[in-house]
Short mmCIF file of C-alpha atoms and ligand atoms in Angstrom, two decimals:
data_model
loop_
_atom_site.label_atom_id
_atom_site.label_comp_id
_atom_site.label_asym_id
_atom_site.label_seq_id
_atom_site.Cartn_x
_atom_site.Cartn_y
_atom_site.Cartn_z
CA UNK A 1 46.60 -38.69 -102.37
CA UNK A 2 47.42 -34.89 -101.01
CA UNK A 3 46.89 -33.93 -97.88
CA UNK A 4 46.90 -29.97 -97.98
CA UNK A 5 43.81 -29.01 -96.21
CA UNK A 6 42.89 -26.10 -99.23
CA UNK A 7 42.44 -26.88 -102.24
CA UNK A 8 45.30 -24.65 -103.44
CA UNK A 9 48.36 -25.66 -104.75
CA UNK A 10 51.26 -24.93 -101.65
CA UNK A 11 54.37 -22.55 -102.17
CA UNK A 12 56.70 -22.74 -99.79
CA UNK A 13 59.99 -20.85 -99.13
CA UNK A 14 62.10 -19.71 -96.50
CA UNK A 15 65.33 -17.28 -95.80
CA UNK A 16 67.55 -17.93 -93.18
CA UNK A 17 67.75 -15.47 -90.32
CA UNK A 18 71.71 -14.73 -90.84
CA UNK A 19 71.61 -10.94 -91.34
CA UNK A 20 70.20 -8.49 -92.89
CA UNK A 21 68.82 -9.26 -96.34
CA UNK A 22 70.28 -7.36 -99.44
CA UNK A 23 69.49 -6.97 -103.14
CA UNK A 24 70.39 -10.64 -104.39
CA UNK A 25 67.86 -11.82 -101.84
CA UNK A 26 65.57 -9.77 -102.89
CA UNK A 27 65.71 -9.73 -106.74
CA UNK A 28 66.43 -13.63 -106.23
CA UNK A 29 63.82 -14.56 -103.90
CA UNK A 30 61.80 -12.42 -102.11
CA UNK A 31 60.30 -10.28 -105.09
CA UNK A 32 58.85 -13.36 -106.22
CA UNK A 33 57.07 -13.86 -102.92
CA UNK A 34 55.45 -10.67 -103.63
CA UNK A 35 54.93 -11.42 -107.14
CA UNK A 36 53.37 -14.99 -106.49
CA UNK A 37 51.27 -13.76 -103.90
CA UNK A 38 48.13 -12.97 -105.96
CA UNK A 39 48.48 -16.62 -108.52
CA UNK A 40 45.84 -18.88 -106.37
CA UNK A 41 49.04 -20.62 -103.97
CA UNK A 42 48.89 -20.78 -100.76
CA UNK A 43 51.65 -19.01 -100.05
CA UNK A 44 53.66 -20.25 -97.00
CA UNK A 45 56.58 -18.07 -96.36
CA UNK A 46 59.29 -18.63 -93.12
CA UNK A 47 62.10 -17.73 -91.38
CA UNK A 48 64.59 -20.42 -91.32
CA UNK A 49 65.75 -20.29 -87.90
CA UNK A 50 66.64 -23.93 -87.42
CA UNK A 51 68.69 -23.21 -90.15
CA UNK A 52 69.97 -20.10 -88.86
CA UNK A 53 71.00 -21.94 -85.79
CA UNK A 54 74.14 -23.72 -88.15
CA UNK A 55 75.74 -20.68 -87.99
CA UNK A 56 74.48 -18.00 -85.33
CA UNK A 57 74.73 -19.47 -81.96
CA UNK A 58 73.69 -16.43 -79.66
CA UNK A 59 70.25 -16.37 -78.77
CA UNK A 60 69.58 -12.60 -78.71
CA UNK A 61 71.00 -12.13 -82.35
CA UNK A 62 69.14 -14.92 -83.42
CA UNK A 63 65.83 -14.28 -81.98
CA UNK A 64 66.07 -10.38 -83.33
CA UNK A 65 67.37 -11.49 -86.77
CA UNK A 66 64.16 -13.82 -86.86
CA UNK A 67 61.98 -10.73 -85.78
CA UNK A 68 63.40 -8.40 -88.36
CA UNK A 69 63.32 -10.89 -91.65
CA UNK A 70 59.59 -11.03 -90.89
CA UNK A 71 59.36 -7.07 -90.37
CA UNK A 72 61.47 -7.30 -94.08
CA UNK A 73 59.06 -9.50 -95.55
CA UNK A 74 56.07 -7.01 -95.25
CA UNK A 75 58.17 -4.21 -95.89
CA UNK A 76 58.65 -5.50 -99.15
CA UNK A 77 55.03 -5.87 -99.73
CA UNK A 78 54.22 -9.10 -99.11
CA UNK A 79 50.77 -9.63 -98.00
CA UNK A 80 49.54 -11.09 -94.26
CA UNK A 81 46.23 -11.80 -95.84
CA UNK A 82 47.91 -13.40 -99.01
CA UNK A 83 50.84 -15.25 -97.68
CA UNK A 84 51.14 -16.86 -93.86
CA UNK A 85 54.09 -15.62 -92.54
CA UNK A 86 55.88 -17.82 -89.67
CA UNK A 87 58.90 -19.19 -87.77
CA UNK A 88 60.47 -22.55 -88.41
CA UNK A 89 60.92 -23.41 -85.24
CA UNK A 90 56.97 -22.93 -84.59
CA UNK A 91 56.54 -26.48 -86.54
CA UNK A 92 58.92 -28.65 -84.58
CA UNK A 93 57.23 -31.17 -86.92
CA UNK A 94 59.92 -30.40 -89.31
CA UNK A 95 63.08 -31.84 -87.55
CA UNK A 96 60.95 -34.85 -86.54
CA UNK A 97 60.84 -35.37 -90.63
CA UNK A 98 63.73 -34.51 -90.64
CA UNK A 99 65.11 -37.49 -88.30
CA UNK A 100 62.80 -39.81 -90.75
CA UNK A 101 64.94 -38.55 -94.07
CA UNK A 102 68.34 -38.68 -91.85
CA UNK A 103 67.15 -42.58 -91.93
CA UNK A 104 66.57 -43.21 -95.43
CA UNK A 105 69.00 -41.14 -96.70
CA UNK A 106 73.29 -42.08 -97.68
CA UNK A 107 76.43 -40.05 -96.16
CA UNK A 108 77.64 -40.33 -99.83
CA UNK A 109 74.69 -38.70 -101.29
CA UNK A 110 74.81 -36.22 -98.20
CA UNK A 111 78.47 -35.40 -99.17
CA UNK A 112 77.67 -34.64 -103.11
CA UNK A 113 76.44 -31.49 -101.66
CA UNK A 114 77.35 -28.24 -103.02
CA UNK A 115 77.57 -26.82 -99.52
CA UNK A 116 79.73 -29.29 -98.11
CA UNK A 117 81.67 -29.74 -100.80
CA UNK A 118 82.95 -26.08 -100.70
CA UNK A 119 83.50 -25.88 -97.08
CA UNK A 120 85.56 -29.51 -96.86
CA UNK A 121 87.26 -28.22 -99.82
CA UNK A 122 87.73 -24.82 -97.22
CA UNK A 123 89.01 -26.98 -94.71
CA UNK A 124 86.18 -25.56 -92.89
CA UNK A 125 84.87 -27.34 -89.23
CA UNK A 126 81.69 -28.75 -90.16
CA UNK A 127 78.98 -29.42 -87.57
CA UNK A 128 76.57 -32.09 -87.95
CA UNK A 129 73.57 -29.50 -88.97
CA UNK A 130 75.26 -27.92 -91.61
CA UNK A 131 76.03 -31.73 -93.08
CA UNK A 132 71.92 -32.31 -92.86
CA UNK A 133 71.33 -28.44 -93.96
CA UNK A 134 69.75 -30.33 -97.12
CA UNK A 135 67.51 -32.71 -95.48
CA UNK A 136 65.89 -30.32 -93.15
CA UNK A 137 65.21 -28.36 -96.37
CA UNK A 138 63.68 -31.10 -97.66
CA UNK A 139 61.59 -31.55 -94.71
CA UNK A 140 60.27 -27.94 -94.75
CA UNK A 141 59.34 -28.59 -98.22
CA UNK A 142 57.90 -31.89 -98.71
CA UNK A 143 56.07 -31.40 -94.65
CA UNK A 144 53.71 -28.76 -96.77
CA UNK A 145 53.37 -31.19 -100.03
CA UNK A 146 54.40 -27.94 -101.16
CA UNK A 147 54.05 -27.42 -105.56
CA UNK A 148 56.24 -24.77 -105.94
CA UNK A 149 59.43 -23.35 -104.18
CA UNK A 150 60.65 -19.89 -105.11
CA UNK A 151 64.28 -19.30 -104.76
CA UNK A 152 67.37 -18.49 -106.23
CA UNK A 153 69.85 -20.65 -108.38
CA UNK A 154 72.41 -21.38 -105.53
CA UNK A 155 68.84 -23.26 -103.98
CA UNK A 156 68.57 -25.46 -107.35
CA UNK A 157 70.52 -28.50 -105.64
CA UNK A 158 68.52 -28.58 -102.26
CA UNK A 159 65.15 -28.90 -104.09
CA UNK A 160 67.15 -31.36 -105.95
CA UNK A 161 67.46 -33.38 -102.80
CA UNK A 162 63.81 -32.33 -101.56
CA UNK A 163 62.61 -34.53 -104.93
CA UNK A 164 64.98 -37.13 -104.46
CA UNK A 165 63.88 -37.28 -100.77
CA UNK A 166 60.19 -37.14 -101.83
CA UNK A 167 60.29 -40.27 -104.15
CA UNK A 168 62.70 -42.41 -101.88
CA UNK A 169 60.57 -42.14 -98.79
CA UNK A 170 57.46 -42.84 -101.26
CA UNK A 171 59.69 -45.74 -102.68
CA UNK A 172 59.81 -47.28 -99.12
CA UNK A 173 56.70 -46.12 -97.08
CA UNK A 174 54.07 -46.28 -99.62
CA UNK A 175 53.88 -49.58 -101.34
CA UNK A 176 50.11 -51.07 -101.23
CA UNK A 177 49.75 -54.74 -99.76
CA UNK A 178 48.49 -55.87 -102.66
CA UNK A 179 50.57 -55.67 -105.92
CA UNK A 180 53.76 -53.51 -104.08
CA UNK A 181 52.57 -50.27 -106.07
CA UNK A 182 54.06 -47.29 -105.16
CA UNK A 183 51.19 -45.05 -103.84
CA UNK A 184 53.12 -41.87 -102.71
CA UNK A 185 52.49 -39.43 -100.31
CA UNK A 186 54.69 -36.78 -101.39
CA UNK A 187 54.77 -34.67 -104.13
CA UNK A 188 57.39 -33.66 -106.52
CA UNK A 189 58.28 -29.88 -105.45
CA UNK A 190 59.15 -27.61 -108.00
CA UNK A 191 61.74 -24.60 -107.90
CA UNK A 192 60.87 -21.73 -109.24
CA UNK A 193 63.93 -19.64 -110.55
CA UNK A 194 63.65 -16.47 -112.33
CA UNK A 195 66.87 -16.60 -114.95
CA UNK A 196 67.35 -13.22 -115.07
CA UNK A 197 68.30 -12.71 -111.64
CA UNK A 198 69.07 -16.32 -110.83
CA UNK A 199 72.74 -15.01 -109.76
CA UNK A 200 72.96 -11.36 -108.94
CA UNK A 201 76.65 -9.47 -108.19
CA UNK A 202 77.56 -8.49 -105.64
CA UNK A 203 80.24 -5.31 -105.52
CA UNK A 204 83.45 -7.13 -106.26
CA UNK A 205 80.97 -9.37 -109.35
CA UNK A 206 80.84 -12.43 -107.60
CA UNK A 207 77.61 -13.55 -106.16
CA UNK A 208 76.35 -11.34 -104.23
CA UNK A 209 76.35 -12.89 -100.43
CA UNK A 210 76.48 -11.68 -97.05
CA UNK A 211 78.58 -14.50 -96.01
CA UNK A 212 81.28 -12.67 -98.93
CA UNK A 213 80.72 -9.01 -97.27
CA UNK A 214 80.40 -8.29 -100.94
CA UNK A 215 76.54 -7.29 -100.57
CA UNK A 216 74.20 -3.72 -100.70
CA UNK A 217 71.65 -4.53 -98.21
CA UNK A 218 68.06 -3.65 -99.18
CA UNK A 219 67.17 -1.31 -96.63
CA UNK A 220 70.10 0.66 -96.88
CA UNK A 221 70.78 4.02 -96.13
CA UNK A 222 71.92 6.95 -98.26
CA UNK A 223 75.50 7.39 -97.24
CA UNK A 224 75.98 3.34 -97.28
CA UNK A 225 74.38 2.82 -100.34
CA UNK A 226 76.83 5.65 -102.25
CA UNK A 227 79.51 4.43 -100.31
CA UNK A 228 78.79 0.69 -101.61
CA UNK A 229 77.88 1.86 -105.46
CA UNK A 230 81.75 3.66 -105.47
CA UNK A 231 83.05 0.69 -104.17
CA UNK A 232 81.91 -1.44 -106.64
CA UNK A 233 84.78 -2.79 -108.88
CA UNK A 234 84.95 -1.80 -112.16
CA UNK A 235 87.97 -3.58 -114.44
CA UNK A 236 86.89 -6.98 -113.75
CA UNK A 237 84.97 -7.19 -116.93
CA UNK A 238 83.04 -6.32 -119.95
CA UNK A 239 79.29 -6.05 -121.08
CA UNK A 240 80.37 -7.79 -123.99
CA UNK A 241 83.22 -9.92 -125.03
CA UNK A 242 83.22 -9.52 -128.70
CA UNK A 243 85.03 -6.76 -129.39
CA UNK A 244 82.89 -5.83 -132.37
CA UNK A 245 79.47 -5.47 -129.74
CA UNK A 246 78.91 -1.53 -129.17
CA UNK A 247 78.79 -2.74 -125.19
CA UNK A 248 82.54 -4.26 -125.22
CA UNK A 249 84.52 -2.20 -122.46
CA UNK A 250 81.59 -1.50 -120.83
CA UNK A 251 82.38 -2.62 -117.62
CA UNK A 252 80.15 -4.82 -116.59
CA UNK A 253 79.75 -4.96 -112.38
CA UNK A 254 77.88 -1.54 -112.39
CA UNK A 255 75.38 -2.48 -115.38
CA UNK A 256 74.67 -6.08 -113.94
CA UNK A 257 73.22 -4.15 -110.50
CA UNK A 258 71.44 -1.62 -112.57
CA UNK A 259 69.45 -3.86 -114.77
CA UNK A 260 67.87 -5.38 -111.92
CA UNK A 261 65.88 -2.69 -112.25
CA UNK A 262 64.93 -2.67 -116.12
CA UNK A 263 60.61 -1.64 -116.38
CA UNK A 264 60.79 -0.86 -112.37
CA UNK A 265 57.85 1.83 -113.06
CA UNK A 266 58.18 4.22 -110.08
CA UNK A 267 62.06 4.65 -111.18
CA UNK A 268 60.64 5.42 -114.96
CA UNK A 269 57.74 7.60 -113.57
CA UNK A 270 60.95 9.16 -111.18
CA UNK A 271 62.65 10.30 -114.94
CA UNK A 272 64.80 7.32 -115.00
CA UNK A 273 63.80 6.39 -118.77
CA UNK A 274 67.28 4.83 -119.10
CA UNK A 275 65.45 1.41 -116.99
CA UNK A 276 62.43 1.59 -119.48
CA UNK A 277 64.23 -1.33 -121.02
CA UNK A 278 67.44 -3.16 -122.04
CA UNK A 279 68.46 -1.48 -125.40
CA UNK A 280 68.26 1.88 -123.74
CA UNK A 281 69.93 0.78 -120.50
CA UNK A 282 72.59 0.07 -122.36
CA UNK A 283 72.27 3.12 -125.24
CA UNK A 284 72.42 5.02 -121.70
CA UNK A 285 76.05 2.97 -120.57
CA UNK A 286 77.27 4.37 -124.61
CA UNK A 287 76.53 7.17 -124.05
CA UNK A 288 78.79 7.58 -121.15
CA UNK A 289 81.73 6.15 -123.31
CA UNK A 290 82.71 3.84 -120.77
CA UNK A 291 83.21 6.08 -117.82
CA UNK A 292 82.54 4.58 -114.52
CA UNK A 293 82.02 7.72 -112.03
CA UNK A 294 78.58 9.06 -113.82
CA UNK A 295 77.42 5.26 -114.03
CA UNK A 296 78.13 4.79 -110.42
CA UNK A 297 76.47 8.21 -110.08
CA UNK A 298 73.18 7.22 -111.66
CA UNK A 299 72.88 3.25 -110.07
CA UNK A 300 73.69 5.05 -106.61
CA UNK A 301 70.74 7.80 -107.21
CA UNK A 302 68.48 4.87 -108.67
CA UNK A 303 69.03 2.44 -105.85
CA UNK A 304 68.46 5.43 -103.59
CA UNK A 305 65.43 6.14 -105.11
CA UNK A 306 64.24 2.80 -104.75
CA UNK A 307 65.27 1.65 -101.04
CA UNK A 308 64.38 4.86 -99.85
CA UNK A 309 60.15 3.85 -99.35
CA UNK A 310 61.24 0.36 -98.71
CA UNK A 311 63.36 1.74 -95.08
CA UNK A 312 60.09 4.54 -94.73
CA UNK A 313 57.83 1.52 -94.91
CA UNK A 314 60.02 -0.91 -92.74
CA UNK A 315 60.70 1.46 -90.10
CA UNK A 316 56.69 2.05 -89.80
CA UNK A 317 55.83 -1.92 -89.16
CA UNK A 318 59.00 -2.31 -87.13
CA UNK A 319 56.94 0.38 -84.83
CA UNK A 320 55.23 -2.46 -83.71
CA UNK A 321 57.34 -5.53 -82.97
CA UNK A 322 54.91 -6.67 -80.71
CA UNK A 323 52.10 -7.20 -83.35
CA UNK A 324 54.83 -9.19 -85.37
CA UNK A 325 55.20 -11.42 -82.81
CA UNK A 326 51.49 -12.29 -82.44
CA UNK A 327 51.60 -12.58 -86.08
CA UNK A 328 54.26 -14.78 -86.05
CA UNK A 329 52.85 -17.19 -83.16
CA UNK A 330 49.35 -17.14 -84.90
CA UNK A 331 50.85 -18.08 -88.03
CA UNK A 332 52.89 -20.72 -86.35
CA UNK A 333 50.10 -22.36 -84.88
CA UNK A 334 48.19 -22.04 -88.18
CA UNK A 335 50.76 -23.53 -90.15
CA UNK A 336 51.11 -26.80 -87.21
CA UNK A 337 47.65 -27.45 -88.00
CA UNK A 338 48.06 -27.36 -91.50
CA UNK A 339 50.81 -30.10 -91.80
CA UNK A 340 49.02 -32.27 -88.56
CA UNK A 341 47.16 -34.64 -91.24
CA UNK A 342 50.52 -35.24 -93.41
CA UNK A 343 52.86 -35.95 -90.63
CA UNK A 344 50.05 -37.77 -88.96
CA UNK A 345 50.18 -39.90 -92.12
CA UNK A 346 53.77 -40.08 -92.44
CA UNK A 347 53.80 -41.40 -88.72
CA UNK A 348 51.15 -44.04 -89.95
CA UNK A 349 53.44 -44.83 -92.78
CA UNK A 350 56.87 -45.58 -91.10
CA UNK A 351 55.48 -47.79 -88.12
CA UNK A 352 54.83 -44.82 -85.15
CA UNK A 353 51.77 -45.90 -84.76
CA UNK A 354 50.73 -49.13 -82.49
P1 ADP B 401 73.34 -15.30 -98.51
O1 ADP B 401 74.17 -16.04 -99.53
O2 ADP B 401 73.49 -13.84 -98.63
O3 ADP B 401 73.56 -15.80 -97.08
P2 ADP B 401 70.89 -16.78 -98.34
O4 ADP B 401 71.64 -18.06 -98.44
O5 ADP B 401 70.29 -16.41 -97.03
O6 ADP B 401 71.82 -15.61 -98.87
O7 ADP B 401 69.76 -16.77 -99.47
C1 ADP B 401 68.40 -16.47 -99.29
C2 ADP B 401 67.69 -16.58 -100.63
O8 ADP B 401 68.19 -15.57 -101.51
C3 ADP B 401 67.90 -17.91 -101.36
O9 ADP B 401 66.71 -18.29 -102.05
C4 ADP B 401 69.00 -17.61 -102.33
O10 ADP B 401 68.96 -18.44 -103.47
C5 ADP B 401 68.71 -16.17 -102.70
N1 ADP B 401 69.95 -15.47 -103.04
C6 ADP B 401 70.99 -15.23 -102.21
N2 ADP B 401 71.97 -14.56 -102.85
C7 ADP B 401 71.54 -14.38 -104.12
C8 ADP B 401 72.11 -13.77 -105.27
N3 ADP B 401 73.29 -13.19 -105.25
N4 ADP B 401 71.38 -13.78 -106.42
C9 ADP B 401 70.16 -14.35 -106.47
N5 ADP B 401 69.57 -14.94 -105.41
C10 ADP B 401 70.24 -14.96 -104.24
N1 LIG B 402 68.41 -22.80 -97.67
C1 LIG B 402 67.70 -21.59 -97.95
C2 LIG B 402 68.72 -20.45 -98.06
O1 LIG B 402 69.84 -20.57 -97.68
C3 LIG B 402 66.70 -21.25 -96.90
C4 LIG B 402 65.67 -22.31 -96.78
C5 LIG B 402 65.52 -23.19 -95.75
C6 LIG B 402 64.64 -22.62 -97.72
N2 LIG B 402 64.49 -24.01 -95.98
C7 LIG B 402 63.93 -23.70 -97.17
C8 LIG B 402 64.27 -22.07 -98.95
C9 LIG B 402 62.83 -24.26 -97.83
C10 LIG B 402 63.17 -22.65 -99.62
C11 LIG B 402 62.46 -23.74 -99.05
O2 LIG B 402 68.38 -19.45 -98.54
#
């Protein structure tokens, strides 16, 4: 039995509020949003700020980081009357679910974590909510019965959990009296990764992430966005490793950021025919013979040409930060009244109710 109160299929997904979003975020998550928007979902779309709260613990930053993502969100195109747009902290359900998988849920499989793993191995201090990071995840899943979860590769594990989550609580809760059948309440979320851009680079060609300063932030300006490009490192690698490809010694940093934007069509209607497609992206690399400064050149003038309407369009809505907040307490009570028959049932399920 499902409890969403459309008929539609959910899709849920959320970014943290930890700084300003750049062009791994986007290409990796947020594009889809856009894309998905128009496919029959509900679309569900948040600002993790519960999250947020692991790692930015002052409340003005916080509360303005939460306010822009949202303003970012419709800059990039993404629809109010497609997609409900709200806080995380609006459906204090969450963390009450959250409590309820803290219960049924192992330190051992807690600690299997990607996450955790790399920041013990860090000899990092570890608070509590960064150990449950996972489970709340899974709450703000599994609290929409949500289908499908855009996001990018480095999410894979945490939907992971949200599954194994899912069927343990449905393993426990939801036997009938009868026969002990398992008669679930939660369904099996699905992440939706795009592999081409499943793990974009950042300027030095590891992931791109602004916790590695290593990121071009999508809105950008001019002057930052050249200064990033140049910056970019160059010798760490090669299109190709087989020496006999026509793309070995290409280096390969630059070309990974610039075929992110392979069939963008304003770029091709803007004269870029280079990003028409991959063959003569990289036909376009030849014919430079390898040398970086007209490369850099060309992704600088390209990004340019593509953050530049994104910033004209954010700094219109971010005009208006009051209406974003009305959105975002609208939304927020929307989205609470959505989830009130599930948790009401969950409550059912583990004994709240007398
Ligand atoms: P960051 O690592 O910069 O802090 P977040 O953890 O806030 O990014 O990620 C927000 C969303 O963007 C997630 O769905 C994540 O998978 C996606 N994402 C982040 N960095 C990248 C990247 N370099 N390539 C593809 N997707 C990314
Ligand atoms: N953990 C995600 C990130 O770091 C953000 C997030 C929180 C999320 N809850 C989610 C993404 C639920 C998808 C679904 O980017």
């Amino acid at each position: 039995m499902t409890h969403n109160t459309s008929n539609n299929k959910v899709l849920v997904t959320g970014i943290q509020a930890t700084g300003r979003p750049h062009i791994g975020n986007y290409f990796g998550t947020m594009k889809q949003i856009v894309e998905l928007q128009h496919k029959g979902y509900e679309n569900r779309v948040f600002v993790a700020d519960y999250h947020s709260l692991v790692s930015v613990q002052d409340a003005d930053t916080l509360s303005q980081s939460t306010l822009d993502l949202a303003i970012d969100y419709l800059a990039i195109g993404v629809d109010p009357k497609l997609v409900t747009i709200y806080k995380q902290s609006d459906v204090p359900e969450v963390t009450e679910l959250t409590w309820i998988f803290n219960s049924i849920t192992t330190m051992p499989y807690l600690m299997r974590a990607h996450a955790f793993k790399d920041a013990e191995a860090k000899n990092k201090e570890i608070n509590v909510a960064k150990f449950e990071y996972p489970l709340l995840m899974a709450a703000d899943i599994l609290i929409h019965n949500a289908e499908i979860v855009p996001v990018g590769k480095d999410q894979k594990q945490h939907i992971e959990v949200a599954r194994d989550t899912a069927e343990k609580f449905n393993r426990i809760f939801c036997k009938t009296e009868t026969e002990g059948e398992e008669a679930g309440i939660f369904k099996m979320p699905e992440a939706y990764i795009v592999s081409d851009v499943e793990t974009v680079p950042g300027i030095d060609g590891q992931k791109m992430s602004k916790s590695y300063g290593n990121h071009i932030p999508l809105f950008s300006e001019d002057e930052e966005i050249r200064k990033l490009v140049m910056s970019i490192v160059t010798d760490s690698g090669s299109v190709a490793t087989d020496s006999s490809d026509p793309m070995a010694g290409i280096p390969s940093n630059v070309f990974n950021i610039h075929k992110l934007f392979i069939g963008n069509s304003d770029l091709i209607n803007a004269g870029k025919t280079y990003l028409a497609s991959l063959d003569s992206l990289k036909e376009f690399y030849r014919s430079t013979e390898g040398k970086y400064k007209p490369l850099k050149d060309a992704l600088a003038e390209d990004l340019i040409l593509f953050i530049t309407p994104l910033r004209a369009r954010r700094a219109e809505i971010a005009k208006n930060p009051d209406e974003i907040r009305q959105m975002l307490a609208q939304n927020g009570a929307i989205i609470r009244e959505k989830v009130h028959h599930l948790v009401a049932d969950i409550r059912k399920k583990v004994g709240f109710v007398v």
